[in-house]
N, CA, C and O of each residue as an XYZ file, in Angstrom:
728
protein
N     -20.575     29.185    -42.434
C     -19.890     29.626    -41.243
C     -20.881     29.803    -40.098
O     -20.582     29.494    -38.945
N     -22.084     30.315    -40.446
C     -23.100     30.562    -39.446
C     -23.573     29.239    -38.837
O     -23.825     29.165    -37.635
N     -23.693     28.197    -39.662
C     -24.120     26.882    -39.175
C     -23.068     26.295    -38.228
O     -23.420     25.679    -37.222
N     -21.794     26.479    -38.540
C     -20.715     25.982    -37.694
C     -20.728     26.672    -36.335
O     -20.580     26.011    -35.307
N     -20.902     27.976    -36.318
C     -20.977     28.705    -35.056
C     -22.191     28.275    -34.234
O     -22.108     28.185    -33.009
N     -23.299     28.013    -34.888
C     -24.503     27.556    -34.193
C     -24.258     26.200    -33.557
O     -24.652     25.979    -32.412
N     -23.616     25.286    -34.274
C     -23.316     23.948    -33.738
C     -22.346     24.035    -32.561
O     -22.513     23.326    -31.569
N     -21.339     24.897    -32.664
C     -20.400     25.084    -31.565
C     -21.097     25.654    -30.334
O     -20.814     25.242    -29.210
N     -22.010     26.604    -30.546
C     -22.742     27.187    -29.428
C     -23.626     26.132    -28.758
O     -23.689     26.076    -27.530
N     -24.299     25.311    -29.532
C     -25.158     24.247    -28.984
C     -24.322     23.237    -28.214
O     -24.723     22.800    -27.135
N     -23.161     22.859    -28.752
C     -22.281     21.902    -28.065
C     -21.784     22.486    -26.744
O     -21.748     21.786    -25.732
N     -21.403     23.755    -26.746
C     -20.927     24.392    -25.517
C     -22.044     24.480    -24.490
O     -21.813     24.249    -23.304
N     -23.253     24.811    -24.932
C     -24.393     24.886    -24.015
C     -24.697     23.516    -23.427
O     -25.040     23.416    -22.249
N     -24.579     22.472    -24.216
C     -24.811     21.109    -23.741
C     -23.781     20.719    -22.680
O     -24.144     20.135    -21.659
N     -22.517     21.028    -22.905
C     -21.466     20.722    -21.938
C     -21.706     21.476    -20.634
O     -21.575     20.902    -19.553
N     -22.051     22.738    -20.729
C     -22.300     23.531    -19.524
C     -23.497     22.970    -18.767
O     -23.449     22.855    -17.542
N     -24.560     22.622    -19.466
C     -25.744     22.103    -18.764
C     -25.467     20.761    -18.104
O     -25.977     20.496    -17.016
N     -24.668     19.909    -18.743
C     -24.314     18.635    -18.124
C     -23.441     18.833    -16.888
O     -23.613     18.141    -15.884
N     -22.511     19.771    -16.962
C     -21.645     20.000    -15.804
C     -22.429     20.577    -14.637
O     -22.135     20.271    -13.481
N     -23.403     21.389    -14.920
C     -24.226     21.939    -13.848
C     -25.218     20.915    -13.311
O     -25.784     21.087    -12.232
N     -25.419     19.854    -14.072
C     -26.344     18.801    -13.666
C     -25.794     17.958    -12.533
O     -26.560     17.244    -11.885
N     -24.495     18.011    -12.266
C     -23.979     17.324    -11.092
C     -22.880     16.319    -11.343
O     -21.989     16.203    -10.501
N     -22.878     15.597    -12.418
C     -21.896     14.519    -12.575
C     -20.466     15.068    -12.628
O     -19.566     14.490    -12.018
N     -20.250     16.141    -13.326
C     -18.910     16.710    -13.389
C     -18.576     17.413    -12.079
O     -17.446     17.326    -11.598
N     -19.557     18.112    -11.497
C     -19.311     18.787    -10.229
C     -19.018     17.787     -9.117
O     -18.179     18.044     -8.253
N     -19.713     16.637     -9.134
C     -19.418     15.602     -8.139
C     -17.982     15.131     -8.255
O     -17.314     14.912     -7.245
N     -17.503     14.973     -9.482
C     -16.120     14.534     -9.674
C     -15.137     15.578     -9.146
O     -14.072     15.228     -8.638
N     -15.490     16.847     -9.263
C     -14.612     17.899     -8.771
C     -14.600     17.960     -7.245
O     -13.670     18.515     -6.660
N     -15.610     17.403     -6.598
C     -15.691     17.404     -5.140
C     -15.072     16.154     -4.515
O     -15.117     15.987     -3.296
N     -14.503     15.287     -5.328
C     -13.900     14.053     -4.825
C     -12.392     14.117     -5.020
O     -11.899     14.408     -6.110
N     -11.675     13.840     -3.941
C     -10.218     13.821     -3.958
C      -9.743     12.374     -3.920
O     -10.199     11.590     -3.089
N      -8.844     12.025     -4.802
C      -8.193     10.716     -4.758
C      -6.761     10.954     -4.313
O      -6.026     11.723     -4.932
N      -6.372     10.289     -3.234
C      -5.064     10.522     -2.621
C      -4.453      9.185     -2.221
O      -5.155      8.310     -1.715
N      -3.161      9.022     -2.441
C      -2.467      7.828     -1.979
C      -2.068      7.988     -0.517
O      -1.698      9.075     -0.074
N      -2.150      6.881      0.227
C      -1.725      6.845      1.624
C      -0.587      5.836      1.721
O      -0.836      4.633      1.792
N       0.657      6.306      1.723
C       1.781      5.371      1.877
C       2.032      5.066      3.354
O       2.027      5.965      4.196
N       2.248      3.796      3.651
C       2.558      3.351      5.006
C       3.828      2.504      4.919
O       3.939      1.636      4.053
N       4.767      2.751      5.799
C       5.997      1.950      5.853
C       6.126      1.340      7.240
O       5.919      2.009      8.252
N       6.471      0.061      7.268
C       6.697     -0.619      8.538
C       8.094     -1.217      8.519
O       8.423     -2.009      7.637
N       8.919     -0.836      9.497
C      10.305     -1.295      9.570
C      10.406     -2.495     10.497
O       9.777     -2.539     11.554
N      11.212     -3.470     10.080
C      11.515     -4.657     10.875
C      13.015     -4.676     11.122
O      13.802     -4.604     10.179
N      13.408     -4.771     12.369
C      14.824     -4.832     12.712
C      15.124     -6.207     13.275
O      14.533     -6.627     14.270
N      16.048     -6.905     12.629
C      16.423     -8.263     13.030
C      17.889     -8.248     13.437
O      18.749     -7.839     12.656
N      18.172     -8.685     14.640
C      19.540     -8.831     15.129
C      19.577    -10.180     15.824
O      19.125    -10.309     16.962
N      20.113    -11.186     15.143
C      19.996    -12.542     15.665
C      21.133    -13.422     15.166
O      21.872    -13.062     14.250
N      21.248    -14.572     15.790
C      22.167    -15.613     15.330
C      21.402    -16.869     14.930
O      22.000    -17.853     14.496
N      20.083    -16.834     15.075
C      19.246    -18.004     14.801
C      19.145    -18.267     13.297
O      19.382    -17.378     12.480
N      18.789    -19.499     12.951
C      18.644    -19.857     11.536
C      17.243    -19.562     11.018
O      16.971    -19.742      9.831
N      16.349    -19.108     11.900
C      15.025    -18.661     11.479
C      14.581    -17.539     12.416
O      15.043    -17.434     13.552
N      13.686    -16.719     11.917
C      13.276    -15.547     12.685
C      11.898    -15.107     12.195
O      11.631    -15.123     10.994
N      11.030    -14.715     13.117
C       9.717    -14.183     12.774
C       9.442    -12.971     13.648
O       9.708    -12.979     14.850
N       8.906    -11.927     13.023
C       8.570    -10.715     13.760
C       7.291    -10.130     13.170
O       7.113    -10.116     11.952
N       6.407     -9.651     14.031
C       5.162     -9.009     13.601
C       5.118     -7.580     14.108
O       5.600     -7.277     15.200
N       4.540     -6.715     13.307
C       4.379     -5.309     13.657
C       2.988     -4.857     13.238
O       2.440     -5.345     12.249
N       2.420     -3.923     13.995
C       1.097     -3.392     13.695
C       1.208     -2.201     12.756
O       2.053     -1.324     12.938
N       0.348     -2.185     11.756
C       0.246     -1.066     10.821
C      -1.126     -0.457     11.030
O      -2.139     -1.147     10.918
N      -1.167      0.825     11.333
C      -2.436      1.508     11.591
C      -2.559      2.692     10.637
O      -1.791      3.652     10.711
N      -3.541      2.606      9.738
C      -3.745      3.681      8.766
C      -4.007      5.029      9.433
O      -3.641      6.074      8.895
N      -4.637      5.003     10.597
C      -4.975      6.272     11.248
C      -3.741      7.014     11.761
O      -3.856      8.163     12.186
N      -2.572      6.389     11.733
C      -1.329      7.072     12.089
C      -0.775      7.913     10.946
O       0.138      8.713     11.150
N      -1.316      7.741      9.756
C      -0.855      8.486      8.589
C      -1.374      9.920      8.627
O      -2.548     10.156      8.915
N      -0.492     10.873      8.335
C      -0.899     12.279      8.271
C      -1.984     12.485      7.212
O      -2.930     13.245      7.424
N      -1.842     11.810      6.081
C      -2.832     11.930      5.010
C      -4.188     11.429      5.482
O      -5.207     12.081      5.253
N      -4.206     10.279      6.138
C      -5.460      9.736      6.658
C      -6.070     10.707      7.665
O      -7.266     10.991      7.602
N      -5.278     11.206      8.573
C      -5.792     12.112      9.608
C      -6.369     13.385      9.007
O      -7.373     13.905      9.494
N      -5.747     13.884      7.962
C      -6.191     15.125      7.324
C      -7.602     14.991      6.740
O      -8.373     15.951      6.749
N      -7.942     13.785      6.227
C      -9.233     13.586      5.552
C     -10.136     12.582      6.266
O     -11.129     12.145      5.683
N      -9.831     12.208      7.492
C     -10.528     11.117      8.195
C     -12.042     11.259      8.185
O     -12.745     10.269      7.988
N     -12.554     12.449      8.391
C     -14.004     12.628      8.468
C     -14.673     12.729      7.092
O     -15.898     12.817      7.006
N     -13.877     12.717      6.019
C     -14.431     12.858      4.671
C     -14.182     11.632      3.789
O     -14.587     11.615      2.627
N     -13.524     10.614      4.331
C     -13.163      9.440      3.531
C     -14.410      8.657      3.140
O     -15.262      8.358      3.976
N     -14.497      8.333      1.864
C     -15.595      7.534      1.338
C     -15.164      6.085      1.085
O     -15.953      5.152      1.233
N     -13.904      5.922      0.705
C     -13.436      4.593      0.317
C     -11.914      4.536      0.441
O     -11.216      5.512      0.167
N     -11.418      3.373      0.859
C      -9.983      3.109      0.869
C      -9.777      1.763      0.185
O     -10.475      0.792      0.478
N      -8.807      1.717     -0.733
C      -8.487      0.464     -1.417
C      -6.975      0.255     -1.426
O      -6.196      1.200     -1.301
N      -6.590     -0.992     -1.574
C      -5.180     -1.377     -1.670
C      -4.661     -0.992     -3.042
O      -5.356     -1.159     -4.045
N      -3.433     -0.472     -3.088
C      -2.837     -0.104     -4.371
C      -1.613     -0.962     -4.701
O      -1.541     -1.529     -5.791
N      -0.643     -1.067     -3.771
C       0.557     -1.873     -4.039
C       1.361     -2.055     -2.762
O       1.158     -1.338     -1.782
N       2.275     -3.020     -2.781
C       3.172     -3.226     -1.649
C       4.538     -3.691     -2.155
O       4.654     -4.359     -3.182
N       5.569     -3.310     -1.391
C       6.947     -3.652     -1.740
C       7.719     -4.011     -0.481
O       7.371     -3.598      0.626
N       8.786     -4.797     -0.680
C       9.760     -5.051      0.385
C      11.062     -4.388     -0.055
O      11.452     -4.476     -1.219
N      11.727     -3.725      0.888
C      13.056     -3.177      0.592
C      13.938     -3.351      1.828
O      13.458     -3.416      2.960
N      15.225     -3.423      1.573
C      16.194     -3.569      2.648
C      16.818     -2.212      2.920
O      17.342     -1.557      2.019
N      16.751     -1.810      4.170
C      17.369     -0.548      4.560
C      18.852     -0.751      4.860
O      19.689      0.062      4.466
N      19.174     -1.848      5.565
C      20.573     -2.192      5.820
C      20.663     -3.680      6.121
O      19.708     -4.293      6.599
N      21.830     -4.251      5.832
C      22.058     -5.672      6.084
C      23.545     -5.890      6.339
O      24.402     -5.311      5.672
N      23.828     -6.742      7.325
C      25.208     -7.085      7.647
C      25.237     -8.509      8.178
O      24.484     -8.821      9.100
N      26.054     -9.364      7.649
C      26.946     -9.182      6.505
C      26.157     -9.138      5.195
O      24.997     -9.549      5.141
N      26.793     -8.643      4.162
C      26.111     -8.447      2.880
C      25.754     -9.756      2.188
O      24.914     -9.764      1.289
N      26.380    -10.869      2.592
C      26.061    -12.152      1.957
C      24.903    -12.877      2.644
O      24.601    -14.018      2.293
N      24.254    -12.239      3.611
C      23.110    -12.843      4.299
C      22.050    -13.238      3.278
O      21.708    -12.462      2.387
N      21.542    -14.447      3.421
C      20.442    -14.883      2.561
C      19.466    -15.678      3.400
O      19.811    -16.196      4.462
N      18.249    -15.765      2.910
C      17.227    -16.520      3.621
C      15.964    -16.589      2.808
O      15.791    -15.873      1.821
N      15.083    -17.469      3.244
C      13.788    -17.638      2.608
C      12.820    -16.708      3.338
O      12.423    -16.984      4.470
N      12.445    -15.614      2.690
C      11.622    -14.586      3.327
C      10.169    -14.715      2.879
O       9.875    -14.863      1.693
N       9.266    -14.656      3.862
C       7.833    -14.685      3.599
C       7.197    -13.511      4.322
O       7.472    -13.272      5.498
N       6.343    -12.779      3.611
C       5.619    -11.658      4.188
C       4.143    -12.029      4.296
O       3.564    -12.602      3.374
N       3.548    -11.692      5.437
C       2.133    -11.978      5.670
C       1.462    -10.711      6.168
O       2.020     -9.984      6.990
N       0.265    -10.450      5.666
C      -0.538     -9.341      6.141
C      -1.849     -9.914      6.662
O      -2.541    -10.656      5.965
N      -2.176     -9.557      7.905
C      -3.398    -10.043      8.547
C      -4.247     -8.859      8.982
O      -3.755     -7.739      9.122
N      -5.538     -9.130      9.195
C      -6.400     -8.084      9.731
C      -6.227     -8.010     11.242
O      -5.453     -8.779     11.812
N      -6.930     -7.103     11.892
C      -6.737     -6.920     13.330
C      -7.267     -8.076     14.172
O      -7.003     -8.132     15.373
N      -8.015     -9.007     13.559
C      -8.511    -10.188     14.272
C      -7.606    -11.400     14.040
O      -7.876    -12.485     14.554
N      -6.529    -11.215     13.263
C      -5.600    -12.308     13.007
C      -5.901    -13.126     11.766
O      -5.219    -14.118     11.508
N      -6.905    -12.737     10.990
C      -7.227    -13.439      9.750
C      -6.242    -13.041      8.661
O      -6.022    -11.854      8.423
N      -5.651    -14.024      8.003
C      -4.643    -13.761      6.977
C      -5.298    -13.184      5.726
O      -6.219    -13.777      5.164
N      -4.813    -12.025      5.301
C      -5.276    -11.400      4.068
C      -4.426    -11.855      2.886
O      -4.941    -12.067      1.789
N      -3.127    -12.004      3.113
C      -2.260    -12.634      2.112
C      -0.974    -13.093      2.773
O      -0.524    -12.530      3.772
N      -0.399    -14.128      2.189
C       0.942    -14.602      2.515
C       1.708    -14.615      1.208
O       1.244    -15.178      0.216
N       2.879    -13.998      1.204
C       3.648    -13.860     -0.028
C       5.086    -14.309      0.202
O       5.851    -13.618      0.874
N       5.459    -15.464     -0.352
C       6.854    -15.910     -0.233
C       7.735    -15.212     -1.269
O       7.465    -15.279     -2.468
N       8.781    -14.549     -0.803
C       9.738    -13.937     -1.718
C      10.719    -14.981     -2.226
O      11.383    -14.782     -3.243
N      10.804    -16.103     -1.505
C      11.731    -17.166     -1.871
C      13.075    -16.967     -1.194
O      13.219    -16.110     -0.322
N      14.041    -17.749     -1.591
C      15.393    -17.656     -1.049
C      16.071    -16.461     -1.714
O      16.408    -16.511     -2.897
N      16.268    -15.395     -0.956
C      16.828    -14.168     -1.525
C      17.977    -13.654     -0.672
O      18.168    -14.070      0.471
N      18.733    -12.740     -1.260
C      19.754    -11.987     -0.535
C      19.180    -10.597     -0.308
O      18.994     -9.852     -1.271
N      18.895    -10.225      0.934
C      18.337     -8.897      1.193
C      19.169     -7.750      0.616
O      18.617     -6.704      0.275
N      20.484     -7.930      0.504
C      21.336     -6.875     -0.062
C      20.926     -6.520     -1.490
O      21.163     -5.400     -1.942
N      20.310     -7.469     -2.201
C      19.869     -7.214     -3.578
C      18.730     -6.202     -3.654
O      18.440     -5.683     -4.732
N      18.081     -5.912     -2.526
C      16.908     -5.037     -2.531
C      17.129     -3.747     -1.754
O      16.186     -3.152     -1.233
N      18.399     -3.319     -1.682
C      18.703     -2.049     -1.026
C      18.451     -0.864     -1.948
O      18.030      0.191     -1.474
N      18.689     -0.997     -3.218
C      18.459      0.110     -4.143
C      17.172     -0.050     -4.940
O      16.534      0.942     -5.291
N      16.788     -1.281     -5.227
C      15.558     -1.547     -5.967
C      14.668     -2.446     -5.127
O      15.044     -3.579     -4.827
N      13.483     -1.957     -4.741
C      12.598     -2.781     -3.904
C      12.052     -3.987     -4.664
O      12.029     -4.014     -5.895
N      11.617     -4.976     -3.899
C      10.958     -6.164     -4.435
C       9.463     -5.880     -4.408
O       8.871     -5.809     -3.331
N       8.841     -5.716     -5.573
C       7.399     -5.451     -5.615
C       6.637     -6.762     -5.545
O       6.880     -7.676     -6.332
N       5.721     -6.846     -4.603
C       4.888     -8.026     -4.449
C       3.759     -7.950     -5.463
O       3.020     -6.967     -5.509
N       3.629     -8.985     -6.268
C       2.567     -9.047     -7.261
C       1.459     -9.921     -6.690
O       1.495    -11.147     -6.801
N       0.476     -9.274     -6.078
C      -0.623    -10.005     -5.458
C      -1.663    -10.387     -6.501
O      -1.860     -9.680     -7.489
N      -2.329    -11.524     -6.264
C      -3.380    -11.929     -7.194
C      -4.699    -11.270     -6.808
O      -4.794    -10.619     -5.768
N      -5.710    -11.440     -7.647
C      -6.990    -10.759     -7.427
C      -7.670    -11.208     -6.134
O      -8.364    -10.411     -5.503
N      -7.486    -12.463     -5.729
C      -8.078    -12.947     -4.480
C      -7.443    -12.248     -3.280
O      -8.143    -11.841     -2.353
N      -6.124    -12.110     -3.300
C      -5.427    -11.435     -2.206
C      -5.822     -9.960     -2.127
O      -6.083     -9.444     -1.040
N      -5.865     -9.295     -3.256
C      -6.270     -7.893     -3.292
C      -7.723     -7.754     -2.845
O      -8.070     -6.826     -2.116
N      -8.565     -8.680     -3.287
C      -9.970     -8.669     -2.884
C     -10.142     -8.826     -1.378
O     -11.015     -8.195     -0.782
N      -9.308     -9.672     -0.759
C      -9.378     -9.857      0.698
C      -9.031     -8.568      1.434
O      -9.694     -8.199      2.404
N      -7.994     -7.892      0.968
C      -7.601     -6.626      1.587
C      -8.706     -5.591      1.418
O      -9.080     -4.913      2.376
N      -9.227     -5.470      0.201
C     -10.254     -4.465     -0.061
C     -11.567     -4.771      0.661
O     -12.266     -3.850      1.083
N     -11.908     -6.047      0.805
C     -13.110     -6.409      1.563
C     -12.953     -5.977      3.019
O     -13.895     -5.462      3.622
N     -11.777     -6.184      3.577
C     -11.501     -5.757      4.946
C     -11.585     -4.234      5.065
O     -12.139     -3.710      6.032
N     -11.037     -3.535      4.084
C     -11.043     -2.074      4.103
C     -12.413     -1.467      3.806
O     -12.644     -0.293      4.094
N     -13.325     -2.261      3.231
C     -14.627     -1.714      2.845
C     -15.414     -1.201      4.047
O     -16.250     -0.310      3.906
N     -15.156     -1.749      5.208
C     -15.700     -1.176      6.438
C     -14.652     -0.185      6.927
O     -13.585     -0.578      7.397
N     -14.961      1.086      6.812
C     -13.958      2.120      7.057
C     -13.391      2.106      8.469
O     -12.368      2.742      8.723
N     -14.030      1.397      9.390
C     -13.481      1.307     10.750
C     -12.311      0.325     10.812
O     -11.584      0.303     11.805
N     -12.116     -0.483      9.775
C     -10.998     -1.435      9.715
C      -9.764     -0.728      9.172
O      -9.583     -0.606      7.961
N      -8.915     -0.262     10.093
C      -7.735      0.504      9.705
C      -6.442     -0.132     10.188
O      -5.361      0.365      9.872
N      -6.527     -1.223     10.948
C      -5.347     -1.809     11.565
C      -5.017     -3.153     10.928
O      -5.893     -3.993     10.721
N      -3.738     -3.337     10.624
C      -3.229     -4.568     10.045
C      -2.066     -5.071     10.892
O      -1.486     -4.318     11.673
N      -1.733     -6.341     10.732
C      -0.531     -6.897     11.345
C       0.327     -7.439     10.204
O      -0.093     -8.330      9.466
N       1.528     -6.893     10.070
C       2.482     -7.349      9.051
C       3.499     -8.249      9.741
O       4.023     -7.912     10.803
N       3.770     -9.389      9.133
C       4.721    -10.351      9.698
C       5.773    -10.688      8.652
O       5.456    -10.957      7.494
N       7.028    -10.668      9.080
C       8.127    -11.115      8.234
C       8.705    -12.374      8.873
O       9.052    -12.390     10.054
N       8.800    -13.421      8.066
C       9.396    -14.681      8.522
C      10.594    -14.985      7.641
O      10.519    -14.919      6.414
N      11.690    -15.315      8.287
C      12.913    -15.654      7.553
C      13.359    -17.024      8.029
O      13.565    -17.234      9.224
N      13.507    -17.953      7.100
C      13.980    -19.300      7.418
C      15.186    -19.619      6.548
O      15.486    -18.898      5.596
N      15.870    -20.697      6.882
C      17.059    -21.128      6.124
C      18.071    -19.995      5.974
O      18.610    -19.771      4.890
N      18.319    -19.292      7.058
C      19.234    -18.151      7.031
C      20.670    -18.645      6.968
O      21.100    -19.483      7.761
N      21.391    -18.106      6.010
C      22.827    -18.390      5.912
C      23.567    -17.055      5.909
O      23.097    -16.054      5.368
N      24.737    -17.083      6.531
C      25.506    -15.860      6.676
C      26.955    -16.231      6.951
O      27.235    -17.269      7.552
N      27.874    -15.381      6.510
C      29.290    -15.657      6.746
C      29.685    -15.368      8.190
O      30.731    -15.823      8.651
N      28.846    -14.608      8.911
C      29.148    -14.326     10.317
C      27.855    -14.111     11.092
O      26.817    -13.768     10.525
N      27.942    -14.317     12.380
C      26.790    -14.070     13.251
C      27.252    -13.235     14.433
O      28.432    -13.305     14.779
N      26.415    -12.469     15.059
C      25.014    -12.298     14.686
C      24.909    -11.492     13.394
O      25.808    -10.730     13.037
N      23.814    -11.678     12.724
C      23.539    -10.905     11.513
C      22.548     -9.808     11.874
O      21.808     -9.911     12.852
N      22.552     -8.764     11.069
C      21.651     -7.628     11.267
C      20.932     -7.341      9.959
O      21.544     -7.273      8.893
N      19.644     -7.177     10.062
C      18.829     -6.853      8.889
C      17.777     -5.835      9.306
O      17.054     -6.036     10.281
N      17.701     -4.755      8.566
C      16.608     -3.806      8.732
C      15.854     -3.808      7.408
O      16.336     -3.298      6.398
N      14.657     -4.396      7.437
C      13.809     -4.488      6.255
C      12.575     -3.625      6.434
O      12.140     -3.367      7.557
N      12.015     -3.180      5.318
C      10.844     -2.309      5.353
C       9.794     -2.856      4.397
O      10.094     -3.225      3.262
N       8.560     -2.900      4.879
C       7.426     -3.214      4.019
C       6.709     -1.899      3.761
O       6.267     -1.227      4.694
N       6.597     -1.538      2.490
C       5.878     -0.332      2.093
C       4.549     -0.754      1.485
O       4.510     -1.582      0.575
N       3.467     -0.185      1.989
C       2.137     -0.468      1.448
C       1.522      0.869      1.068
O       1.603      1.840      1.819
N       0.907      0.907     -0.107
C       0.234      2.122     -0.548
C      -1.249      1.806     -0.707
O      -1.639      0.877     -1.415
N      -2.058      2.605     -0.029
C      -3.503      2.520     -0.151
C      -3.970      3.751     -0.917
O      -3.291      4.777     -0.935
N      -5.131      3.639     -1.547
C      -5.700      4.785     -2.241
C      -7.003      5.154     -1.548
O      -7.843      4.294     -1.280
N      -7.160      6.422     -1.267
C      -8.326      6.913     -0.547
C      -9.108      7.853     -1.456
O      -8.537      8.634     -2.218
N     -10.424      7.756     -1.356
C     -11.299      8.735     -2.019
C     -12.046      9.448     -0.911
O     -12.625      8.823     -0.022
N     -12.020     10.783     -0.985
C     -12.650     11.586      0.052
C     -13.399     12.745     -0.591
O     -13.036     13.219     -1.667
N     -14.438     13.187      0.079
C     -15.183     14.380     -0.344
C     -14.393     15.609      0.080
O     -13.872     15.661      1.194
N     -14.302     16.592     -0.799
C     -13.571     17.806     -0.456
C     -14.497     18.890      0.064
O     -14.031     19.902      0.588
N     -15.789     18.695     -0.071
C     -16.715     19.725      0.446
C     -17.815     19.090      1.249
O     -18.687     19.789      1.764
């Protein structure tokens, strides 16, 4: 019993000394937080194709602003398309989403294909980006001054039972931030 207590005491002392050595304390001083950004696109048209671009600025996020001076790293986590409203409900089209940096360089282009936006009112369409696309976004974000993106939605081959049609679509992007808490 005495040997067991001695081993437990040595193990506890080792854990305490390692935590005081910095590696565990450093982990406790780092906050990992998601930064969700949503960009809404409103389409009211009778045309058979439509393109609209909107600026996404991470610095507009409350989460980003709260930790702006302590951010160490920002990385891409995921993105989705969802439909907020659509009229008529049978509207369909070939939708493509593009994300560019603030200089106009394309970070990714993602074709959703010929879809009915009404299908994505309750369940969003998650974009499955490949490692090259994710790498492009993260390379851009690696310079912390790069906080602005341009999101573009293009719709072609639009069919609808009536015109004008109305579509309010949203692109949701989630970034992950690591920041020092002290």
